[in-house]
Each structure stands twice: as structure tokens, then as C-alpha cells.
PDB file of C-alpha atoms and ligand atoms in Angstrom:
ATOM      1  CA  MET A 281     109.222 -19.580 -80.559  1.00 86.00           C
ATOM      2  CA  GLU A 282     105.968 -20.049 -78.681  1.00 96.00           C
ATOM      3  CA  VAL A 283     106.273 -20.958 -74.996  1.00 97.00           C
ATOM      4  CA  LEU A 284     103.164 -22.364 -73.326  1.00 98.00           C
ATOM      5  CA  MET A 285     102.634 -23.111 -69.654  1.00 98.00           C
ATOM      6  CA  ALA A 286     100.472 -25.977 -68.377  1.00 98.00           C
ATOM      7  CA  ASP A 287      97.163 -24.858 -66.864  1.00 98.00           C
ATOM      8  CA  TYR A 288      98.219 -26.336 -63.528  1.00 97.00           C
ATOM      9  CA  LEU A 289     101.865 -26.455 -62.487  1.00 97.00           C
ATOM     10  CA  GLY A 290     104.200 -25.839 -59.581  1.00 95.00           C
ATOM     11  CA  PHE A 291     103.502 -25.504 -55.868  1.00 94.00           C
ATOM     12  CA  CYS A 292     100.413 -27.293 -54.633  1.00 94.00           C
ATOM     13  CA  TYR A 293      98.399 -26.449 -51.553  1.00 95.00           C
ATOM     14  CA  GLY A 294     100.232 -28.976 -49.338  1.00 95.00           C
ATOM     15  CA  VAL A 295     103.704 -27.740 -50.274  1.00 93.00           C
ATOM     16  CA  LYS A 296     102.784 -24.059 -49.851  1.00 95.00           C
ATOM     17  CA  ARG A 297     101.342 -24.902 -46.453  1.00 96.00           C
ATOM     18  CA  ALA A 298     104.434 -26.880 -45.370  1.00 95.00           C
ATOM     19  CA  ILE A 299     106.807 -24.086 -46.388  1.00 94.00           C
ATOM     20  CA  LYS A 300     104.692 -21.465 -44.621  1.00 95.00           C
ATOM     21  CA  ILE A 301     104.703 -23.575 -41.439  1.00 96.00           C
ATOM     22  CA  ALA A 302     108.479 -24.106 -41.684  1.00 94.00           C
ATOM     23  CA  LYS A 303     109.110 -20.370 -42.143  1.00 94.00           C
ATOM     24  CA  GLU A 304     107.087 -19.667 -39.017  1.00 95.00           C
ATOM     25  CA  HIS A 305     109.463 -21.868 -37.013  1.00 94.00           C
ATOM     26  CA  VAL A 306     112.913 -20.548 -37.764  1.00 94.00           C
ATOM     27  CA  SER A 307     115.657 -21.803 -35.424  1.00 92.00           C
ATOM     28  CA  THR A 308     116.744 -19.606 -32.539  1.00 91.00           C
ATOM     29  CA  GLU A 309     119.561 -20.139 -30.050  1.00 88.00           C
ATOM     30  CA  ASP A 310     117.095 -21.114 -27.312  1.00 89.00           C
ATOM     31  CA  ASN A 311     114.821 -23.134 -29.519  1.00 91.00           C
ATOM     32  CA  PRO A 312     116.479 -25.014 -32.375  1.00 93.00           C
ATOM     33  CA  ALA A 313     114.041 -26.096 -35.056  1.00 94.00           C
ATOM     34  CA  ALA A 314     114.502 -28.465 -37.958  1.00 95.00           C
ATOM     35  CA  THR A 315     112.452 -30.455 -40.402  1.00 96.00           C
ATOM     36  CA  LEU A 316     112.669 -34.235 -40.160  1.00 96.00           C
ATOM     37  CA  GLY A 317     114.011 -34.946 -43.632  1.00 94.00           C
ATOM     38  CA  PRO A 318     113.902 -32.289 -46.365  1.00 91.00           C
ATOM     39  CA  ILE A 319     110.585 -30.439 -46.109  1.00 89.00           C
ATOM     40  CA  ILE A 320     109.866 -31.032 -49.806  1.00 88.00           C
ATOM     41  CA  HIS A 321     111.655 -32.809 -52.657  1.00 87.00           C
ATOM     42  CA  ASN A 322     113.262 -29.745 -54.161  1.00 91.00           C
ATOM     43  CA  PRO A 323     116.975 -29.203 -53.392  1.00 91.00           C
ATOM     44  CA  GLN A 324     116.945 -25.496 -54.335  1.00 91.00           C
ATOM     45  CA  MET A 325     114.025 -24.704 -52.012  1.00 90.00           C
ATOM     46  CA  VAL A 326     115.514 -26.805 -49.210  1.00 91.00           C
ATOM     47  CA  GLU A 327     118.783 -24.853 -49.538  1.00 93.00           C
ATOM     48  CA  ARG A 328     116.938 -21.537 -49.459  1.00 92.00           C
ATOM     49  CA  LEU A 329     115.068 -22.550 -46.307  1.00 92.00           C
ATOM     50  CA  LYS A 330     118.318 -23.654 -44.683  1.00 92.00           C
ATOM     51  CA  ASN A 331     119.780 -20.208 -45.346  1.00 93.00           C
ATOM     52  CA  ASP A 332     116.650 -18.682 -43.792  1.00 91.00           C
ATOM     53  CA  GLY A 333     117.220 -20.705 -40.597  1.00 91.00           C
ATOM     54  CA  VAL A 334     115.188 -23.877 -41.147  1.00 92.00           C
ATOM     55  CA  GLY A 335     117.575 -26.797 -41.495  1.00 92.00           C
ATOM     56  CA  ALA A 336     116.824 -30.491 -41.784  1.00 94.00           C
ATOM     57  CA  ILE A 337     117.769 -33.497 -39.669  1.00 96.00           C
ATOM     58  CA  ASN A 338     117.678 -37.116 -40.804  1.00 95.00           C
ATOM     59  CA  SER A 339     116.683 -38.644 -37.490  1.00 96.00           C
ATOM     60  CA  LEU A 340     115.365 -37.554 -34.084  1.00 97.00           C
ATOM     61  CA  ASP A 341     118.691 -38.830 -32.663  1.00 96.00           C
ATOM     62  CA  GLU A 342     120.161 -35.572 -33.970  1.00 96.00           C
ATOM     63  CA  MET A 343     117.923 -33.430 -31.743  1.00 95.00           C
ATOM     64  CA  ASN A 344     117.736 -33.181 -27.970  1.00 93.00           C
ATOM     65  CA  LYS A 345     115.659 -30.039 -27.570  1.00 94.00           C
ATOM     66  CA  GLY A 346     113.564 -27.658 -29.615  1.00 95.00           C
ATOM     67  CA  THR A 347     110.995 -28.125 -32.340  1.00 96.00           C
ATOM     68  CA  VAL A 348     110.764 -30.819 -34.940  1.00 97.00           C
ATOM     69  CA  ILE A 349     108.756 -30.018 -38.054  1.00 97.00           C
ATOM     70  CA  ILE A 350     107.066 -32.986 -39.729  1.00 97.00           C
ATOM     71  CA  ARG A 351     107.266 -32.543 -43.502  1.00 94.00           C
ATOM     72  CA  SER A 352     104.407 -32.767 -45.998  1.00 93.00           C
ATOM     73  CA  HIS A 353     105.077 -36.486 -46.640  1.00 94.00           C
ATOM     74  CA  GLY A 354     104.176 -37.332 -43.054  1.00 97.00           C
ATOM     75  CA  VAL A 355     105.582 -39.928 -40.643  1.00 97.00           C
ATOM     76  CA  GLY A 356     104.351 -42.982 -38.774  1.00 98.00           C
ATOM     77  CA  PRO A 357     102.899 -42.880 -35.242  1.00 97.00           C
ATOM     78  CA  ALA A 358     106.182 -44.045 -33.662  1.00 97.00           C
ATOM     79  CA  VAL A 359     107.882 -40.761 -34.623  1.00 97.00           C
ATOM     80  CA  TYR A 360     105.271 -38.704 -32.735  1.00 98.00           C
ATOM     81  CA  ASP A 361     105.752 -40.986 -29.703  1.00 97.00           C
ATOM     82  CA  GLU A 362     109.538 -40.702 -29.851  1.00 97.00           C
ATOM     83  CA  ALA A 363     109.406 -36.903 -30.159  1.00 97.00           C
ATOM     84  CA  GLU A 364     107.106 -36.733 -27.153  1.00 97.00           C
ATOM     85  CA  GLN A 365     109.387 -38.988 -25.112  1.00 97.00           C
ATOM     86  CA  LYS A 366     112.339 -36.736 -25.936  1.00 96.00           C
ATOM     87  CA  GLY A 367     110.369 -33.649 -24.891  1.00 97.00           C
ATOM     88  CA  LEU A 368     110.478 -32.126 -28.376  1.00 97.00           C
ATOM     89  CA  ALA A 369     107.741 -29.805 -29.595  1.00 97.00           C
ATOM     90  CA  VAL A 370     106.118 -31.179 -32.750  1.00 97.00           C
ATOM     91  CA  VAL A 371     104.859 -28.934 -35.535  1.00 97.00           C
ATOM     92  CA  ASP A 372     102.960 -31.006 -38.035  1.00 97.00           C
ATOM     93  CA  ALA A 373     103.177 -29.939 -41.689  1.00 96.00           C
ATOM     94  CA  THR A 374     101.874 -33.273 -42.995  1.00 97.00           C
ATOM     95  CA  CYS A 375      99.712 -32.474 -46.004  1.00 96.00           C
ATOM     96  CA  PRO A 376      96.039 -33.029 -45.123  1.00 96.00           C
ATOM     97  CA  HIS A 377      95.696 -35.272 -48.208  1.00 96.00           C
ATOM     98  CA  VAL A 378      98.557 -37.456 -46.963  1.00 97.00           C
ATOM     99  CA  ARG A 379      96.974 -37.491 -43.521  1.00 98.00           C
ATOM    100  CA  ARG A 380      93.740 -38.711 -45.128  1.00 98.00           C
ATOM    101  CA  ALA A 381      95.605 -41.597 -46.796  1.00 98.00           C
ATOM    102  CA  GLN A 382      97.355 -42.498 -43.521  1.00 98.00           C
ATOM    103  CA  LEU A 383      94.105 -42.544 -41.560  1.00 98.00           C
ATOM    104  CA  ALA A 384      92.246 -44.416 -44.308  1.00 98.00           C
ATOM    105  CA  ALA A 385      94.914 -47.133 -44.196  1.00 98.00           C
ATOM    106  CA  ARG A 386      94.780 -47.290 -40.395  1.00 98.00           C
ATOM    107  CA  ASP A 387      90.964 -47.509 -40.400  1.00 98.00           C
ATOM    108  CA  LEU A 388      90.965 -50.264 -43.022  1.00 98.00           C
ATOM    109  CA  VAL A 389      93.272 -52.339 -40.814  1.00 98.00           C
ATOM    110  CA  ASN A 390      91.021 -51.694 -37.813  1.00 98.00           C
ATOM    111  CA  GLU A 391      88.017 -52.838 -39.872  1.00 98.00           C
ATOM    112  CA  GLY A 392      89.741 -56.143 -40.643  1.00 98.00           C
ATOM    113  CA  TYR A 393      90.908 -55.452 -44.198  1.00 98.00           C
ATOM    114  CA  SER A 394      94.223 -56.625 -45.593  1.00 98.00           C
ATOM    115  CA  VAL A 395      95.623 -53.363 -46.935  1.00 98.00           C
ATOM    116  CA  VAL A 396      97.364 -52.751 -50.235  1.00 98.00           C
ATOM    117  CA  ILE A 397      99.093 -49.398 -50.678  1.00 98.00           C
ATOM    118  CA  VAL A 398      99.391 -48.563 -54.368  1.00 98.00           C
ATOM    119  CA  GLY A 399     102.592 -46.552 -54.605  1.00 97.00           C
ATOM    120  CA  GLU A 400     106.382 -46.438 -54.677  1.00 94.00           C
ATOM    121  CA  LYS A 401     107.985 -48.534 -51.927  1.00 94.00           C
ATOM    122  CA  ASN A 402     110.821 -46.147 -51.256  1.00 93.00           C
ATOM    123  CA  HIS A 403     108.806 -42.950 -51.224  1.00 93.00           C
ATOM    124  CA  PRO A 404     108.665 -41.351 -47.742  1.00 94.00           C
ATOM    125  CA  GLU A 405     104.930 -40.788 -48.000  1.00 96.00           C
ATOM    126  CA  VAL A 406     104.288 -44.458 -48.781  1.00 97.00           C
ATOM    127  CA  LYS A 407     106.561 -45.449 -45.910  1.00 97.00           C
ATOM    128  CA  SER A 408     104.536 -43.204 -43.603  1.00 98.00           C
ATOM    129  CA  ILE A 409     101.214 -44.734 -44.748  1.00 98.00           C
ATOM    130  CA  PHE A 410     102.741 -48.186 -44.233  1.00 98.00           C
ATOM    131  CA  GLU A 411     103.650 -47.263 -40.639  1.00 98.00           C
ATOM    132  CA  TRP A 412      99.993 -46.384 -39.957  1.00 98.00           C
ATOM    133  CA  THR A 413      99.061 -49.995 -40.811  1.00 98.00           C
ATOM    134  CA  ASN A 414     101.461 -51.265 -38.119  1.00 97.00           C
ATOM    135  CA  GLY A 415     103.652 -52.483 -40.938  1.00 97.00           C
ATOM    136  CA  SER A 416     100.976 -54.928 -42.117  1.00 98.00           C
ATOM    137  CA  ALA A 417     100.247 -53.474 -45.566  1.00 98.00           C
ATOM    138  CA  ILE A 418     101.475 -54.789 -48.887  1.00 98.00           C
ATOM    139  CA  ILE A 419     102.895 -52.175 -51.257  1.00 98.00           C
ATOM    140  CA  ALA A 420     102.238 -52.582 -54.986  1.00 98.00           C
ATOM    141  CA  GLU A 421     103.761 -50.221 -57.518  1.00 97.00           C
ATOM    142  CA  THR A 422     103.071 -52.167 -60.705  1.00 97.00           C
ATOM    143  CA  VAL A 423     100.472 -54.488 -62.180  1.00 97.00           C
ATOM    144  CA  GLU A 424     103.038 -57.295 -61.911  1.00 97.00           C
ATOM    145  CA  GLU A 425     103.387 -56.671 -58.174  1.00 97.00           C
ATOM    146  CA  ALA A 426      99.589 -56.563 -57.795  1.00 97.00           C
ATOM    147  CA  GLU A 427      99.432 -59.996 -59.418  1.00 97.00           C
ATOM    148  CA  THR A 428     101.499 -61.446 -56.559  1.00 96.00           C
ATOM    149  CA  VAL A 429      99.167 -60.136 -53.813  1.00 97.00           C
ATOM    150  CA  THR A 430      97.765 -63.027 -51.768  1.00 96.00           C
ATOM    151  CA  PRO A 431      93.947 -63.262 -52.019  1.00 97.00           C
ATOM    152  CA  ALA A 432      92.150 -62.145 -48.841  1.00 97.00           C
ATOM    153  CA  ALA A 433      88.574 -62.204 -47.554  1.00 97.00           C
ATOM    154  CA  LYS A 434      88.595 -58.407 -47.253  1.00 97.00           C
ATOM    155  CA  LEU A 435      90.997 -56.274 -49.261  1.00 98.00           C
ATOM    156  CA  GLY A 436      91.371 -52.521 -48.715  1.00 98.00           C
ATOM    157  CA  ILE A 437      93.242 -50.279 -51.133  1.00 98.00           C
ATOM    158  CA  VAL A 438      94.738 -46.825 -50.634  1.00 98.00           C
ATOM    159  CA  SER A 439      96.985 -44.870 -52.943  1.00 97.00           C
ATOM    160  CA  GLN A 440     100.083 -42.724 -52.704  1.00 96.00           C
ATOM    161  CA  THR A 441      98.689 -39.205 -53.174  1.00 94.00           C
ATOM    162  CA  THR A 442     100.945 -38.482 -56.150  1.00 89.00           C
ATOM    163  CA  PHE A 443     100.425 -41.767 -57.987  1.00 91.00           C
ATOM    164  CA  SER A 444      99.307 -41.792 -61.624  1.00 88.00           C
ATOM    165  CA  GLY A 445      95.524 -42.147 -61.874  1.00 89.00           C
ATOM    166  CA  GLU A 446      95.840 -44.448 -64.903  1.00 89.00           C
ATOM    167  CA  ASN A 447      98.302 -46.786 -63.202  1.00 93.00           C
ATOM    168  CA  PHE A 448      96.182 -46.839 -60.060  1.00 96.00           C
ATOM    169  CA  LYS A 449      93.197 -47.950 -62.141  1.00 97.00           C
ATOM    170  CA  ALA A 450      95.212 -50.721 -63.820  1.00 97.00           C
ATOM    171  CA  ILE A 451      96.452 -52.030 -60.460  1.00 98.00           C
ATOM    172  CA  VAL A 452      92.976 -51.923 -58.899  1.00 97.00           C
ATOM    173  CA  LEU A 453      91.606 -53.908 -61.856  1.00 97.00           C
ATOM    174  CA  LYS A 454      94.232 -56.559 -61.197  1.00 96.00           C
ATOM    175  CA  LEU A 455      93.261 -56.688 -57.502  1.00 97.00           C
ATOM    176  CA  LEU A 456      89.554 -57.132 -58.283  1.00 94.00           C
ATOM    177  CA  ASP A 457      90.025 -60.895 -58.542  1.00 92.00           C
ATOM    178  CA  LYS A 458      91.814 -61.125 -55.220  1.00 96.00           C
ATOM    179  CA  SER A 459      88.867 -60.688 -52.860  1.00 96.00           C
ATOM    180  CA  GLN A 460      85.088 -60.974 -52.468  1.00 94.00           C
ATOM    181  CA  GLU A 461      85.078 -57.700 -50.576  1.00 96.00           C
ATOM    182  CA  LEU A 462      87.122 -54.831 -51.902  1.00 97.00           C
ATOM    183  CA  LYS A 463      87.161 -51.335 -50.395  1.00 98.00           C
ATOM    184  CA  ILE A 464      88.919 -48.687 -52.464  1.00 98.00           C
ATOM    185  CA  GLU A 465      90.091 -45.386 -51.018  1.00 97.00           C
ATOM    186  CA  ARG A 466      91.311 -43.409 -54.027  1.00 97.00           C
ATOM    187  CA  THR A 467      93.580 -41.087 -52.083  1.00 97.00           C
ATOM    188  CA  ILE A 468      95.255 -39.495 -55.106  1.00 94.00           C
ATOM    189  CA  CYS A 469      95.085 -35.750 -54.467  1.00 93.00           C
ATOM    190  CA  THR A 470      93.386 -33.258 -56.781  1.00 91.00           C
ATOM    191  CA  ALA A 471      96.602 -31.299 -57.314  1.00 92.00           C
ATOM    192  CA  THR A 472      98.276 -34.412 -58.715  1.00 89.00           C
ATOM    193  CA  ASP A 473      95.362 -35.231 -61.011  1.00 90.00           C
ATOM    194  CA  GLN A 474      95.197 -31.637 -62.266  1.00 95.00           C
ATOM    195  CA  ARG A 475      98.935 -31.381 -62.938  1.00 95.00           C
ATOM    196  CA  GLN A 476      99.083 -34.730 -64.740  1.00 93.00           C
ATOM    197  CA  LYS A 477      96.059 -34.013 -66.950  1.00 95.00           C
ATOM    198  CA  ALA A 478      97.241 -30.475 -67.790  1.00 98.00           C
ATOM    199  CA  ALA A 479     100.757 -31.734 -68.582  1.00 98.00           C
ATOM    200  CA  MET A 480      99.529 -34.488 -70.910  1.00 97.00           C
ATOM    201  CA  ASP A 481      97.137 -32.088 -72.610  1.00 98.00           C
ATOM    202  CA  LEU A 482      99.936 -29.588 -73.265  1.00 98.00           C
ATOM    203  CA  ALA A 483     102.433 -32.276 -74.302  1.00 98.00           C
ATOM    204  CA  SER A 484     100.099 -33.365 -77.080  1.00 98.00           C
ATOM    205  CA  LYS A 485     100.130 -29.834 -78.562  1.00 97.00           C
ATOM    206  CA  VAL A 486     103.846 -28.915 -78.502  1.00 98.00           C
ATOM    207  CA  ASP A 487     107.135 -30.102 -80.055  1.00 97.00           C
ATOM    208  CA  LEU A 488     109.089 -30.130 -76.807  1.00 98.00           C
ATOM    209  CA  MET A 489     108.135 -30.376 -73.131  1.00 98.00           C
ATOM    210  CA  LEU A 490     110.244 -29.177 -70.241  1.00 98.00           C
ATOM    211  CA  VAL A 491     109.349 -30.670 -66.878  1.00 98.00           C
ATOM    212  CA  ILE A 492     110.869 -28.693 -64.017  1.00 98.00           C
ATOM    213  CA  GLY A 493     111.440 -30.088 -60.543  1.00 96.00           C
ATOM    214  CA  GLY A 494     113.660 -32.027 -58.168  1.00 94.00           C
ATOM    215  CA  LYS A 495     115.221 -35.158 -59.617  1.00 94.00           C
ATOM    216  CA  ASN A 496     114.200 -36.725 -56.291  1.00 89.00           C
ATOM    217  CA  SER A 497     110.576 -35.622 -56.687  1.00 90.00           C
ATOM    218  CA  ALA A 498     108.205 -38.507 -57.450  1.00 87.00           C
ATOM    219  CA  ASN A 499     105.425 -36.326 -58.781  1.00 90.00           C
ATOM    220  CA  THR A 500     107.826 -34.445 -61.101  1.00 94.00           C
ATOM    221  CA  THR A 501     109.245 -37.717 -62.403  1.00 93.00           C
ATOM    222  CA  ARG A 502     105.699 -38.915 -63.068  1.00 92.00           C
ATOM    223  CA  LEU A 503     104.973 -35.750 -65.056  1.00 96.00           C
ATOM    224  CA  TYR A 504     108.122 -36.400 -67.071  1.00 97.00           C
ATOM    225  CA  GLN A 505     107.068 -39.999 -67.815  1.00 95.00           C
ATOM    226  CA  LEU A 506     103.575 -38.957 -68.907  1.00 94.00           C
ATOM    227  CA  CYS A 507     104.826 -36.138 -71.152  1.00 98.00           C
ATOM    228  CA  ALA A 508     107.548 -38.339 -72.674  1.00 98.00           C
ATOM    229  CA  GLU A 509     104.780 -40.590 -74.031  1.00 96.00           C
ATOM    230  CA  LYS A 510     103.486 -37.643 -76.079  1.00 97.00           C
ATOM    231  CA  CYS A 511     106.554 -35.706 -77.277  1.00 98.00           C
ATOM    232  CA  THR A 512     110.268 -35.081 -76.723  1.00 98.00           C
ATOM    233  CA  THR A 513     110.582 -34.242 -73.035  1.00 98.00           C
ATOM    234  CA  TYR A 514     113.394 -33.181 -70.689  1.00 98.00           C
ATOM    235  CA  HIS A 515     113.356 -33.167 -66.889  1.00 98.00           C
ATOM    236  CA  ILE A 516     115.403 -30.299 -65.453  1.00 98.00           C
ATOM    237  CA  GLU A 517     115.846 -28.836 -61.994  1.00 97.00           C
ATOM    238  CA  THR A 518     116.830 -25.316 -63.071  1.00 97.00           C
ATOM    239  CA  ALA A 519     117.348 -23.164 -66.179  1.00 97.00           C
ATOM    240  CA  LYS A 520     121.103 -23.885 -66.013  1.00 97.00           C
ATOM    241  CA  GLU A 521     120.448 -27.372 -67.432  1.00 97.00           C
ATOM    242  CA  LEU A 522     118.892 -26.130 -70.682  1.00 97.00           C
ATOM    243  CA  VAL A 523     120.857 -27.291 -73.740  1.00 97.00           C
ATOM    244  CA  PRO A 524     120.712 -25.024 -76.853  1.00 95.00           C
ATOM    245  CA  GLN A 525     120.498 -28.004 -79.256  1.00 96.00           C
ATOM    246  CA  TRP A 526     117.221 -29.101 -77.678  1.00 97.00           C
ATOM    247  CA  PHE A 527     115.550 -26.134 -79.355  1.00 95.00           C
ATOM    248  CA  ASP A 528     116.667 -26.889 -82.935  1.00 94.00           C
ATOM    249  CA  ASN A 529     113.621 -27.176 -85.231  1.00 93.00           C
ATOM    250  CA  VAL A 530     111.259 -26.576 -82.312  1.00 95.00           C
ATOM    251  CA  ASN A 531     108.371 -24.137 -82.749  1.00 96.00           C
ATOM    252  CA  LYS A 532     106.338 -24.722 -79.632  1.00 97.00           C
ATOM    253  CA  ILE A 533     107.663 -25.448 -76.149  1.00 98.00           C
ATOM    254  CA  GLY A 534     105.485 -26.568 -73.261  1.00 98.00           C
ATOM    255  CA  ILE A 535     106.428 -26.089 -69.628  1.00 98.00           C
ATOM    256  CA  THR A 536     105.164 -27.892 -66.572  1.00 98.00           C
ATOM    257  CA  ALA A 537     106.539 -28.302 -63.072  1.00 97.00           C
ATOM    258  CA  GLY A 538     106.112 -30.628 -60.122  1.00 95.00           C
ATOM    259  CA  ALA A 539     104.115 -29.751 -57.034  1.00 93.00           C
ATOM    260  CA  SER A 540     107.320 -28.946 -55.130  1.00 92.00           C
ATOM    261  CA  THR A 541     108.880 -26.620 -57.734  1.00 95.00           C
ATOM    262  CA  PRO A 542     109.137 -22.974 -56.630  1.00 95.00           C
ATOM    263  CA  ASP A 543     107.780 -20.192 -58.860  1.00 95.00           C
ATOM    264  CA  TRP A 544     111.140 -18.445 -59.194  1.00 96.00           C
ATOM    265  CA  ILE A 545     112.675 -21.512 -60.879  1.00 96.00           C
ATOM    266  CA  ILE A 546     109.717 -21.870 -63.282  1.00 98.00           C
ATOM    267  CA  LYS A 547     109.993 -18.157 -64.147  1.00 97.00           C
ATOM    268  CA  GLU A 548     113.709 -18.455 -64.948  1.00 97.00           C
ATOM    269  CA  VAL A 549     113.104 -21.373 -67.314  1.00 98.00           C
ATOM    270  CA  TYR A 550     110.199 -19.561 -68.983  1.00 97.00           C
ATOM    271  CA  GLU A 551     112.303 -16.446 -69.543  1.00 96.00           C
ATOM    272  CA  GLN A 552     115.236 -18.441 -70.933  1.00 95.00           C
ATOM    273  CA  CYS A 553     112.931 -20.240 -73.371  1.00 95.00           C
ATOM    274  CA  GLN A 554     111.419 -16.970 -74.570  1.00 92.00           C
ATOM    275  CA  LYS A 555     114.900 -15.778 -75.589  1.00 88.00           C
ATOM    276  CA  ARG A 556     115.389 -18.746 -77.953  1.00 81.00           C
TER     277      ARG A 556
HETATM  278  S1  SF4 B 847     100.817 -33.150 -54.119  1.00 67.26           S
HETATM  279 FE1  SF4 B 847      98.837 -33.300 -53.063  1.00 67.26          FE
HETATM  280  S2  SF4 B 847      99.251 -34.660 -51.345  1.00 67.26           S
HETATM  281 FE2  SF4 B 847     101.231 -33.970 -52.066  1.00 67.26          FE
HETATM  282  S3  SF4 B 847     101.662 -32.180 -50.813  1.00 67.26           S
HETATM  283 FE3  SF4 B 847     100.662 -31.452 -52.669  1.00 67.26          FE
HETATM  284  S4  SF4 B 847      98.477 -31.283 -52.136  1.00 67.26           S
HETATM  285 FE4  SF4 B 847      99.490 -32.588 -50.611  1.00 67.26          FE
END
């Protein structure tokens, strides 16, 4: 059995940075520290961090003193204000690419554009970008949703950083008819582009693809969807989910992993596959 790894997979720059920042701010008795929401969308990594002394809270209501760590997905301006009012120290692990999307959206609003965020409505990063438009943006995840956007004199577009490049293009094409003046900020990050292209490339060469990552991870789910268009594909969080029957009549397995999947989990899956 041949086991091939995608050229780009696993932790991206923004996730590595967020975890490093979180590890530098472990809770102490005098100074409790917690991330606002799970630092990344990977339950195994979040659990490991919790055991190392970096827990997570769901809301600032849960914290009266100490340090709040903003996760890679970012937050809206109101959260910074609230933390300041409560006297909390803020450590900002927002990925710089997410920050760029937030500020691009804010600037477009300030320049008089009606803003469309191309992305998933319920994703925390998209919610954070939305907050930077004072809640004025429209969110479009599909071409059908783009069709319903009201025409505007000036239309500005930003993207969720982990959105599919192909889908972004299709949605932008649909929005072309909606305005005389269109400003496009393609804020999809390089890590996402690289992982998606490498995954699709590998999926077209193997019999079976394994996509490793949190079931709650948008970028991992996107990798799964793209690979599933090319060959039989399974989305797993850990090696424990591998099913022996998947490997019947399979000669070549491809492995990829989302930007929030730790190396140790990828290694375990790789080693298990090599034993087949
Ligand atoms: S996928 Fe891109 S935007 Fe998201 S955390 Fe990683 S580097 Fe940042």
C-alpha cells in the first residue's frame, strides 16, 4: 500500500502563532487566563491546551480578572471595548490574515461601499468580520445567496480567509451585475489556497483520500468536499476512526489535513495506514 501526503497540510502560520501565544499565557492563581472560545477548531488540541493550563471561556461574563486571549478567528471591536471596561488584559492571537479581512471590510464601509462578505454565516471568523462593518454587511455563502443581494452604487467584497477560491470566483461573477463600482478584496489566505490545491492534486492520483481535522473545522470540511469530487474520501478526526473495510482494493492512499490539525494526529494516521 502506498501512502502519499499532500504537499501542504496541517498547521498553518496563523494556528501555530495562536497556539504559541496561548502557551505563553498559561493560567496562574493570581492571573487566570483563558481563550475566548476554543483557540482553534480542533477538539484534541483544545483538550491538550486545557491540560497545559489554557482553558476556554464562552463569554467575557465568565471572567472578572486576568487575561483573555483572542483566538485566531478574531472578534469584533465591541469585545475589545468590553474587555477594557472589565479591566482584563487582552492578548490578541487573531491571525494577521483575518485581521486584514476585518480591516478591509471596515475600510470599505468607511469609503461608502455596501459590503458583501463571501463566507459561512455561522463561522466565528465571518461573524468577526461582520462586526467590523458595524453589522451592515451582507453575508453570501452561495451563488444563490449572491443573486439576492440588492444592487448598490458601490459594492465592496471581502472573503472568509478559508473560503474555496473557486466558489469565491463564482459568487463574485454573480455580483458583477449588481453595481457600477465593484471593489474586490480577495482575502483568502495563501495557506488555504495551498492546502486546497495540494489536496485536489493528490486526490486525483489516489484511490482513497483521508482528510484529517476537527469536524467543526470549516477549512477541513472544505478539503473533504474538494477531495470527495475526485475520489472516495473520508473525514476523520483521529486514527481511531479508521475502518479496515475502507482499505479493501485500495492501492494508493492520500492524506491531507486541515490548517488546525496537529502533527501528532497526522503522524498517527500515516503510521496506521502504512500498516495496512
Ligand atoms: S488558515 Fe490562513 S487565515 Fe486561517 S489561521 Fe491559518 S493562516 Fe490564518
